[in-house]
mmCIF file of C-alpha atoms and ligand atoms in Angstrom:
data_model
loop_
_atom_site.group_PDB
_atom_site.id
_atom_site.type_symbol
_atom_site.label_atom_id
_atom_site.label_comp_id
_atom_site.label_asym_id
_atom_site.label_seq_id
_atom_site.Cartn_x
_atom_site.Cartn_y
_atom_site.Cartn_z
ATOM 1 C CA MET F 25 1.939 -21.561 -4.559
ATOM 2 C CA ARG F 26 0.764 -24.127 -2.035
ATOM 3 C CA ALA F 27 -2.931 -24.815 -1.732
ATOM 4 C CA GLY F 28 -4.935 -22.345 0.272
ATOM 5 C CA ARG F 29 -7.413 -19.551 -0.215
ATOM 6 C CA ARG F 30 -6.086 -16.315 1.117
ATOM 7 C CA ALA F 31 -6.560 -12.564 1.010
ATOM 8 C CA LEU F 32 -3.878 -9.969 1.515
ATOM 9 C CA PHE F 33 -5.255 -6.568 2.483
ATOM 10 C CA THR F 34 -2.769 -3.848 1.559
ATOM 11 C CA VAL F 35 -3.165 -0.207 2.607
ATOM 12 C CA ASP F 36 -1.496 2.678 0.798
ATOM 13 C CA PHE F 37 -0.656 5.103 3.573
ATOM 14 C CA GLU F 38 0.138 8.505 2.107
ATOM 15 C CA ALA F 39 -0.810 12.185 1.765
ATOM 16 C CA PHE F 40 -0.886 12.897 5.509
ATOM 17 C CA SER F 41 0.028 16.324 6.831
ATOM 18 C CA THR F 42 0.681 18.070 10.127
ATOM 19 C CA GLU F 43 -2.802 19.550 10.358
ATOM 20 C CA GLN F 44 -4.507 16.217 9.752
ATOM 21 C CA MET F 45 -2.370 14.193 12.146
ATOM 22 C CA PRO F 46 -4.755 14.315 15.157
ATOM 23 C CA LEU F 47 -7.515 12.773 13.017
ATOM 24 C CA TRP F 48 -5.119 10.286 11.422
ATOM 25 C CA SER F 49 -3.980 9.345 14.888
ATOM 26 C CA VAL F 50 -7.561 8.479 15.914
ATOM 27 C CA ALA F 51 -7.928 6.436 12.716
ATOM 28 C CA MET F 52 -4.641 4.540 13.197
ATOM 29 C CA GLU F 53 -5.462 3.611 16.813
ATOM 30 C CA GLU F 54 -8.956 2.506 15.843
ATOM 31 C CA TRP F 55 -7.680 0.548 12.830
ATOM 32 C CA ALA F 56 -5.171 -1.231 15.087
ATOM 33 C CA ARG F 57 -7.915 -2.139 17.563
ATOM 34 C CA ALA F 58 -10.269 -3.390 14.834
ATOM 35 C CA ALA F 59 -7.532 -5.326 12.988
ATOM 36 C CA SER F 60 -6.487 -7.035 16.183
ATOM 37 C CA GLU F 61 -10.075 -7.873 17.197
ATOM 38 C CA ARG F 62 -10.921 -9.322 13.790
ATOM 39 C CA GLY F 63 -7.516 -10.974 13.319
ATOM 40 C CA ILE F 64 -6.823 -9.243 9.987
ATOM 41 C CA PRO F 65 -3.150 -8.346 9.446
ATOM 42 C CA PHE F 66 -3.208 -5.375 7.045
ATOM 43 C CA ALA F 67 0.027 -4.588 5.156
ATOM 44 C CA PHE F 68 0.667 -0.830 5.301
ATOM 45 C CA PHE F 69 2.695 0.699 2.461
ATOM 46 C CA VAL F 70 4.012 3.886 4.075
ATOM 47 C CA SER F 71 4.873 6.832 1.844
ATOM 48 C CA LEU F 72 8.403 7.744 2.883
ATOM 49 C CA GLU F 73 8.409 11.252 1.410
ATOM 50 C CA HIS F 74 5.421 12.155 3.595
ATOM 51 C CA VAL F 75 7.208 10.649 6.602
ATOM 52 C CA ALA F 76 10.333 12.750 5.914
ATOM 53 C CA ALA F 77 8.336 15.969 5.540
ATOM 54 C CA LEU F 78 6.454 15.403 8.780
ATOM 55 C CA ARG F 79 9.653 14.572 10.677
ATOM 56 C CA VAL F 80 11.260 17.828 9.582
ATOM 57 C CA VAL F 81 8.361 20.247 10.012
ATOM 58 C CA ASP F 82 6.612 19.016 13.156
ATOM 59 C CA ALA F 83 8.246 16.782 15.766
ATOM 60 C CA ALA F 84 5.017 16.356 17.751
ATOM 61 C CA ALA F 85 3.030 15.277 14.683
ATOM 62 C CA TYR F 86 5.846 12.884 13.765
ATOM 63 C CA ARG F 87 5.601 11.317 17.244
ATOM 64 C CA GLU F 88 1.841 10.872 16.719
ATOM 65 C CA LEU F 89 2.574 9.162 13.419
ATOM 66 C CA THR F 90 5.170 6.776 14.837
ATOM 67 C CA SER F 91 2.960 5.990 17.804
ATOM 68 C CA GLY F 92 0.044 5.138 15.478
ATOM 69 C CA LEU F 93 2.296 2.943 13.329
ATOM 70 C CA ARG F 94 3.532 1.209 16.498
ATOM 71 C CA ALA F 95 -0.064 0.431 17.501
ATOM 72 C CA LEU F 96 -0.729 -0.996 14.029
ATOM 73 C CA SER F 97 2.413 -3.082 14.098
ATOM 74 C CA ARG F 98 1.617 -4.450 17.564
ATOM 75 C CA ALA F 99 -1.858 -5.334 16.277
ATOM 76 C CA GLY F 100 -0.227 -7.666 13.731
ATOM 77 C CA CYS F 101 -0.102 -5.266 10.763
ATOM 78 C CA GLU F 102 3.096 -4.979 8.711
ATOM 79 C CA LEU F 103 4.893 -1.787 7.648
ATOM 80 C CA HIS F 104 6.372 -1.662 4.127
ATOM 81 C CA VAL F 105 7.736 0.922 1.675
ATOM 82 C CA HIS F 106 5.799 3.250 -0.622
ATOM 83 C CA ASN F 107 7.202 6.212 -2.576
ATOM 84 C CA HIS F 108 5.919 8.571 -5.261
ATOM 85 C CA CYS F 109 8.822 10.918 -5.972
ATOM 86 C CA LEU F 110 12.334 12.024 -5.182
ATOM 87 C CA PHE F 111 12.755 13.843 -1.864
ATOM 88 C CA ASP F 112 15.528 15.169 0.345
ATOM 89 C CA PRO F 113 15.599 13.128 3.587
ATOM 90 C CA VAL F 114 17.271 16.005 5.447
ATOM 91 C CA THR F 115 14.950 18.865 4.498
ATOM 92 C CA GLY F 116 11.884 16.795 3.656
ATOM 93 C CA VAL F 117 11.484 18.796 0.418
ATOM 94 C CA ARG F 118 10.094 16.801 -2.506
ATOM 95 C CA SER F 119 11.072 17.258 -6.098
ATOM 96 C CA VAL F 120 7.393 17.916 -6.861
ATOM 97 C CA ASP F 121 7.310 20.761 -4.312
ATOM 98 C CA ARG F 122 10.036 22.555 -6.242
ATOM 99 C CA VAL F 123 8.827 21.759 -9.753
ATOM 100 C CA PRO F 124 5.316 20.289 -9.854
ATOM 101 C CA PHE F 125 3.956 18.333 -12.789
ATOM 102 C CA SER F 126 0.513 17.064 -13.622
ATOM 103 C CA ASN F 127 -0.796 14.168 -15.682
ATOM 104 C CA PRO F 128 -0.798 13.437 -18.485
ATOM 105 C CA VAL F 129 2.855 14.255 -19.129
ATOM 106 C CA PRO F 130 3.608 14.721 -22.836
ATOM 107 C CA GLY F 131 5.688 11.822 -24.129
ATOM 108 C CA TYR F 132 5.043 9.644 -21.061
ATOM 109 C CA PRO F 133 2.420 7.055 -22.020
ATOM 110 C CA HIS F 134 1.410 5.964 -18.500
ATOM 111 C CA ARG F 135 0.424 7.890 -15.445
ATOM 112 C CA ALA F 136 3.603 9.715 -14.411
ATOM 113 C CA SER F 137 4.562 9.244 -10.769
ATOM 114 C CA MET F 138 7.461 7.478 -9.023
ATOM 115 C CA TRP F 139 9.579 6.263 -11.934
ATOM 116 C CA TYR F 140 8.916 9.362 -14.014
ATOM 117 C CA ASP F 141 9.987 11.717 -11.233
ATOM 118 C CA VAL F 142 12.962 9.791 -9.819
ATOM 119 C CA VAL F 143 14.515 8.269 -12.906
ATOM 120 C CA ARG F 144 13.229 10.078 -15.965
ATOM 121 C CA ARG F 145 12.869 13.631 -14.706
ATOM 122 C CA ASN F 146 15.653 13.807 -12.113
ATOM 123 C CA GLY F 147 18.054 11.345 -13.714
ATOM 124 C CA HIS F 148 18.645 9.227 -10.588
ATOM 125 C CA LYS F 149 19.806 5.666 -10.887
ATOM 126 C CA TRP F 150 16.970 3.473 -9.622
ATOM 127 C CA PHE F 151 19.374 1.180 -7.726
ATOM 128 C CA ASP F 152 20.781 4.134 -5.739
ATOM 129 C CA TRP F 153 17.323 5.466 -4.964
ATOM 130 C CA ALA F 154 16.057 2.050 -3.848
ATOM 131 C CA LYS F 155 19.035 1.889 -1.472
ATOM 132 C CA GLU F 156 18.193 5.350 -0.136
ATOM 133 C CA LEU F 157 14.573 4.292 0.416
ATOM 134 C CA ARG F 158 15.730 1.287 2.403
ATOM 135 C CA SER F 159 17.775 3.419 4.751
ATOM 136 C CA GLU F 160 14.909 5.903 5.145
ATOM 137 C CA TYR F 161 12.650 2.972 5.973
ATOM 138 C CA GLU F 162 15.139 1.685 8.552
ATOM 139 C CA ARG F 163 15.203 5.101 10.186
ATOM 140 C CA LEU F 164 11.401 5.084 10.426
ATOM 141 C CA ILE F 165 11.300 1.566 11.867
ATOM 142 C CA ILE F 166 13.787 2.562 14.589
ATOM 143 C CA ASP F 167 11.599 5.551 15.521
ATOM 144 C CA VAL F 168 8.486 3.376 15.503
ATOM 145 C CA GLY F 169 10.375 0.959 17.764
ATOM 146 C CA VAL F 170 9.238 -2.343 16.296
ATOM 147 C CA PRO F 171 11.238 -5.119 14.639
ATOM 148 C CA PRO F 172 11.380 -4.817 10.820
ATOM 149 C CA PRO F 173 9.525 -7.483 8.834
ATOM 150 C CA ARG F 174 11.672 -10.382 7.692
ATOM 151 C CA GLU F 175 10.565 -9.809 4.100
ATOM 152 C CA LEU F 176 10.352 -6.161 3.039
ATOM 153 C CA ALA F 177 7.953 -5.110 0.290
ATOM 154 C CA PHE F 178 7.865 -2.109 -2.048
ATOM 155 C CA ARG F 179 5.021 -0.456 -3.932
ATOM 156 C CA ALA F 180 5.660 2.222 -6.565
ATOM 157 C CA GLY F 181 3.607 5.408 -6.263
ATOM 158 C CA GLY F 182 1.106 5.752 -9.110
ATOM 159 C CA TRP F 183 2.018 2.156 -10.063
ATOM 160 C CA ASP F 184 4.712 3.872 -12.099
ATOM 161 C CA THR F 185 7.630 1.521 -12.763
ATOM 162 C CA GLY F 186 8.571 3.082 -16.096
ATOM 163 C CA THR F 187 7.221 2.685 -19.585
ATOM 164 C CA THR F 188 9.373 0.034 -21.239
ATOM 165 C CA ALA F 189 10.372 -3.567 -20.625
ATOM 166 C CA ALA F 190 13.915 -2.303 -19.957
ATOM 167 C CA ASP F 191 12.577 0.029 -17.237
ATOM 168 C CA TRP F 192 10.751 -2.879 -15.627
ATOM 169 C CA ALA F 193 13.896 -5.043 -15.738
ATOM 170 C CA GLU F 194 15.896 -2.262 -14.099
ATOM 171 C CA PHE F 195 13.169 -1.782 -11.496
ATOM 172 C CA VAL F 196 13.169 -5.484 -10.586
ATOM 173 C CA GLU F 197 16.963 -5.657 -10.507
ATOM 174 C CA GLY F 198 17.153 -2.573 -8.256
ATOM 175 C CA LEU F 199 14.703 -3.990 -5.712
ATOM 176 C CA ASP F 200 16.409 -7.358 -5.742
ATOM 177 C CA GLY F 201 19.871 -5.839 -5.381
ATOM 178 C CA THR F 202 18.928 -3.657 -2.416
ATOM 179 C CA GLY F 203 17.411 -6.432 -0.326
ATOM 180 C CA PHE F 204 13.686 -6.057 -0.967
ATOM 181 C CA SER F 205 11.884 -9.407 -1.033
ATOM 182 C CA VAL F 206 8.568 -8.346 -2.522
ATOM 183 C CA ASP F 207 7.163 -5.971 -5.109
ATOM 184 C CA SER F 208 3.468 -5.116 -5.253
ATOM 185 C CA SER F 209 3.336 -2.653 -8.166
ATOM 186 C CA GLN F 210 2.691 -4.851 -11.187
ATOM 187 C CA LEU F 211 -0.426 -3.859 -13.096
ATOM 188 C CA GLY F 212 0.712 -5.786 -16.129
ATOM 189 C CA ARG F 213 1.004 -2.695 -18.315
ATOM 190 C CA LEU F 214 4.579 -3.369 -19.350
ATOM 191 C CA SER F 215 3.990 -7.042 -20.039
ATOM 192 C CA GLY F 216 0.622 -6.400 -21.732
ATOM 193 C CA THR F 217 -1.230 -8.559 -19.210
ATOM 194 C CA ARG F 218 -3.978 -7.615 -16.769
ATOM 195 C CA PRO F 219 -3.534 -6.777 -13.073
ATOM 196 C CA GLY F 220 -3.195 -9.653 -10.636
ATOM 197 C CA GLU F 221 -5.886 -12.297 -10.573
ATOM 198 C CA PHE F 222 -6.873 -14.545 -7.712
ATOM 199 C CA THR F 223 -5.184 -17.691 -9.018
ATOM 200 C CA ARG F 224 -2.052 -15.982 -10.300
ATOM 201 C CA SER F 225 -1.283 -12.929 -8.244
ATOM 202 C CA ALA F 226 1.806 -14.295 -6.464
ATOM 203 C CA TYR F 227 4.842 -15.320 -8.506
ATOM 204 C CA GLY F 228 8.619 -15.074 -8.517
ATOM 205 C CA LEU F 229 10.304 -12.218 -10.400
ATOM 206 C CA THR F 230 13.840 -13.368 -9.547
ATOM 207 C CA GLN F 231 15.282 -16.027 -7.234
ATOM 208 C CA LYS F 232 14.772 -13.698 -4.262
ATOM 209 C CA LEU F 233 12.058 -11.255 -5.336
ATOM 210 C CA VAL F 234 8.359 -12.096 -5.336
ATOM 211 C CA GLU F 235 5.521 -10.190 -7.011
ATOM 212 C CA LEU F 236 2.209 -9.875 -5.163
ATOM 213 C CA ALA F 237 0.161 -8.219 -7.885
ATOM 214 C CA PRO F 238 -2.867 -6.108 -6.913
ATOM 215 C CA CYS F 239 -6.209 -7.690 -7.881
ATOM 216 C CA VAL F 240 -8.993 -5.387 -6.666
ATOM 217 C CA TRP F 241 -9.457 -2.002 -5.011
ATOM 218 C CA MET F 242 -11.742 -1.053 -2.136
ATOM 219 C CA ASN F 243 -12.754 2.349 -0.778
ATOM 220 C CA CYS F 244 -12.483 2.362 3.023
ATOM 221 C CA GLY F 245 -14.312 5.684 3.286
ATOM 222 C CA ALA F 246 -17.305 4.863 1.135
ATOM 223 C CA GLN F 247 -20.806 3.996 2.221
ATOM 224 C CA PRO F 248 -21.657 0.336 2.216
ATOM 225 C CA PRO F 249 -22.648 -1.690 0.410
ATOM 226 C CA LEU F 250 -22.219 -0.717 -3.233
ATOM 227 C CA ARG F 251 -19.629 2.041 -3.191
ATOM 228 C CA ARG F 252 -17.370 -0.062 -1.017
ATOM 229 C CA PHE F 253 -17.692 -3.137 -3.211
ATOM 230 C CA PRO F 254 -14.341 -4.126 -4.748
ATOM 231 C CA ALA F 255 -13.511 -2.321 -7.997
ATOM 232 C CA PRO F 256 -13.123 -2.053 -10.926
ATOM 233 C CA PRO F 257 -16.326 -4.066 -11.504
ATOM 234 C CA GLY F 258 -14.880 -6.095 -14.403
ATOM 235 C CA ALA F 259 -11.863 -7.182 -12.367
ATOM 236 C CA ALA F 260 -13.975 -7.834 -9.276
ATOM 237 C CA LEU F 261 -16.368 -10.052 -11.235
ATOM 238 C CA ARG F 262 -13.490 -12.009 -12.759
ATOM 239 C CA GLN F 263 -12.066 -12.563 -9.269
ATOM 240 C CA TRP F 264 -15.482 -13.485 -7.955
ATOM 241 C CA ARG F 265 -16.066 -16.168 -10.533
ATOM 242 C CA VAL F 266 -12.820 -17.830 -9.613
ATOM 243 C CA ALA F 267 -13.015 -17.064 -5.924
ATOM 244 C CA ALA F 268 -16.532 -18.479 -5.754
ATOM 245 C CA LEU F 269 -15.158 -21.922 -6.593
ATOM 246 C CA ARG F 270 -14.356 -22.813 -3.040
ATOM 247 C CA GLN F 271 -11.805 -25.468 -3.846
ATOM 248 C CA ARG F 272 -9.605 -23.106 -5.885
ATOM 249 C CA PRO F 273 -6.433 -21.949 -4.151
ATOM 250 C CA GLY F 274 -5.272 -18.399 -4.685
ATOM 251 C CA LEU F 275 -4.427 -15.040 -3.214
ATOM 252 C CA LEU F 276 -6.691 -11.992 -3.490
ATOM 253 C CA VAL F 277 -4.485 -8.894 -3.189
ATOM 254 C CA VAL F 278 -6.762 -6.023 -2.144
ATOM 255 C CA VAL F 279 -5.679 -2.371 -2.320
ATOM 256 C CA VAL F 280 -7.080 0.237 0.066
ATOM 257 C CA HIS F 281 -6.117 3.905 0.471
ATOM 258 C CA PHE F 282 -6.096 5.086 4.084
ATOM 259 C CA ASP F 283 -6.668 8.726 3.063
ATOM 260 C CA HIS F 284 -10.069 7.768 1.594
ATOM 261 C CA LEU F 285 -11.258 7.765 5.201
ATOM 262 C CA PHE F 286 -10.899 11.528 5.242
ATOM 263 C CA SER F 287 -12.233 12.371 1.830
ATOM 264 C CA PRO F 288 -14.911 15.054 2.325
ATOM 265 C CA SER F 289 -17.240 13.386 -0.148
ATOM 266 C CA GLN F 290 -17.383 10.175 1.885
ATOM 267 C CA GLU F 291 -20.091 9.182 4.281
ATOM 268 C CA PRO F 292 -20.334 12.353 6.404
ATOM 269 C CA ARG F 293 -21.538 11.009 9.737
ATOM 270 C CA PRO F 294 -20.659 13.258 12.666
ATOM 271 C CA SER F 295 -19.852 11.383 15.834
ATOM 272 C CA LYS F 296 -19.467 12.337 19.463
ATOM 273 C CA ARG F 297 -16.058 10.731 19.632
ATOM 274 C CA ASP F 298 -14.057 12.367 16.881
ATOM 275 C CA GLY F 299 -16.402 14.946 15.419
ATOM 276 C CA ASN F 300 -16.222 13.498 11.942
ATOM 277 C CA GLY F 301 -17.107 9.833 12.157
ATOM 278 C CA THR F 302 -13.608 8.564 11.322
ATOM 279 C CA ALA F 303 -13.472 5.920 14.046
ATOM 280 C CA GLU F 304 -16.893 4.545 13.110
ATOM 281 C CA ARG F 305 -15.906 4.441 9.460
ATOM 282 C CA VAL F 306 -12.804 2.399 10.358
ATOM 283 C CA VAL F 307 -14.789 -0.042 12.476
ATOM 284 C CA ARG F 308 -17.375 -0.541 9.740
ATOM 285 C CA PHE F 309 -14.765 -1.000 7.037
ATOM 286 C CA VAL F 310 -12.769 -3.610 8.951
ATOM 287 C CA ALA F 311 -16.013 -5.423 9.796
ATOM 288 C CA TYR F 312 -16.854 -5.394 6.071
ATOM 289 C CA CYS F 313 -13.440 -6.914 5.243
ATOM 290 C CA ASP F 314 -14.130 -9.621 7.806
ATOM 291 C CA LYS F 315 -17.512 -10.343 6.219
ATOM 292 C CA LEU F 316 -15.967 -10.525 2.759
ATOM 293 C CA LEU F 317 -13.417 -13.061 4.006
ATOM 294 C CA ARG F 318 -16.167 -15.261 5.403
ATOM 295 C CA VAL F 319 -18.381 -14.996 2.300
ATOM 296 C CA LEU F 320 -15.505 -15.968 0.006
ATOM 297 C CA SER F 321 -13.936 -18.509 2.408
ATOM 298 C CA LEU F 322 -10.653 -16.648 2.364
ATOM 299 C CA ARG F 323 -8.121 -16.571 5.173
ATOM 300 C CA PRO F 324 -6.409 -13.232 5.830
ATOM 301 C CA CYS F 325 -2.643 -13.500 5.576
ATOM 302 C CA ARG F 326 0.573 -11.566 6.004
ATOM 303 C CA ILE F 327 3.149 -10.867 3.302
ATOM 304 C CA GLN F 328 5.700 -12.889 5.283
ATOM 305 C CA GLU F 329 3.779 -16.147 4.951
ATOM 306 C CA VAL F 330 2.969 -15.688 1.253
ATOM 307 C CA VAL F 331 6.639 -15.192 0.369
ATOM 308 C CA ALA F 332 7.539 -18.456 2.066
ATOM 309 C CA ASP F 333 5.012 -20.258 -0.146
ATOM 310 C CA VAL F 334 5.893 -18.869 -3.573
ATOM 311 C CA GLU F 335 7.984 -21.277 -5.537
HETATM 312 ZN ZN1 LIG G 427 0.394 6.000 -3.488
#
């Protein structure tokens, strides 16, 4: 990786429903405005099974979704692929709607999510499913009406990429073979290492596929300052020690969950504008990201530019 101190803010965008869409719409528009004002290009990992369900059950809500994603994209944010389970693109029905499961799953040593449901439980070949996800993504991008990113990234729901080294190899091969350029799911469980760290979060998995491993998590719905501080504390402190050395190059991959904005336990501040304080929460969170960048002398970056720099 070439010299430079950068931060990549990634947003897991999932668990939205028809009823919530008006509020999500406010949040997406506000996030786009704030991201553009502060010059922070967030990378949105969009859960495709939630997209499919919305498209099938409520055309108006789906239009609100695509319009919000368009605003984000025009504000400089990127749209990438996220998925937690098998689903039928035509009916929008998920495998977990028909036969739910909860964690822990007996005989499955990690948190069961994407790989468990698609490959283990439903017996799909990962390569075929990755191809299906790509075409679902292309359909979404056409409806959003923006150009697709040059380098497309994937993040596995529940960070679940299987439980063995062979699963991981198949996962990597499937992404590579279906034209993804980036994975951002590696918590190091299968290789016995830790999650991404500032100085070694971006590395090649194959000739064409790059890993951008998550380093720290932030809660965009929480009250500042402490509950929003990057977590887990051990990982954040490790990053801080390295990040505090201003001459050190690296990439801090931050993970945020958009749905935390709407969690009922978070910062209940009614507002005149949206009745629930969502817009204000977005503005404050993006301002906090901006502050963090300045304190740590990090430059916000897009996935596209990181990929070009990974050797
Ligand atoms: Zn997720």
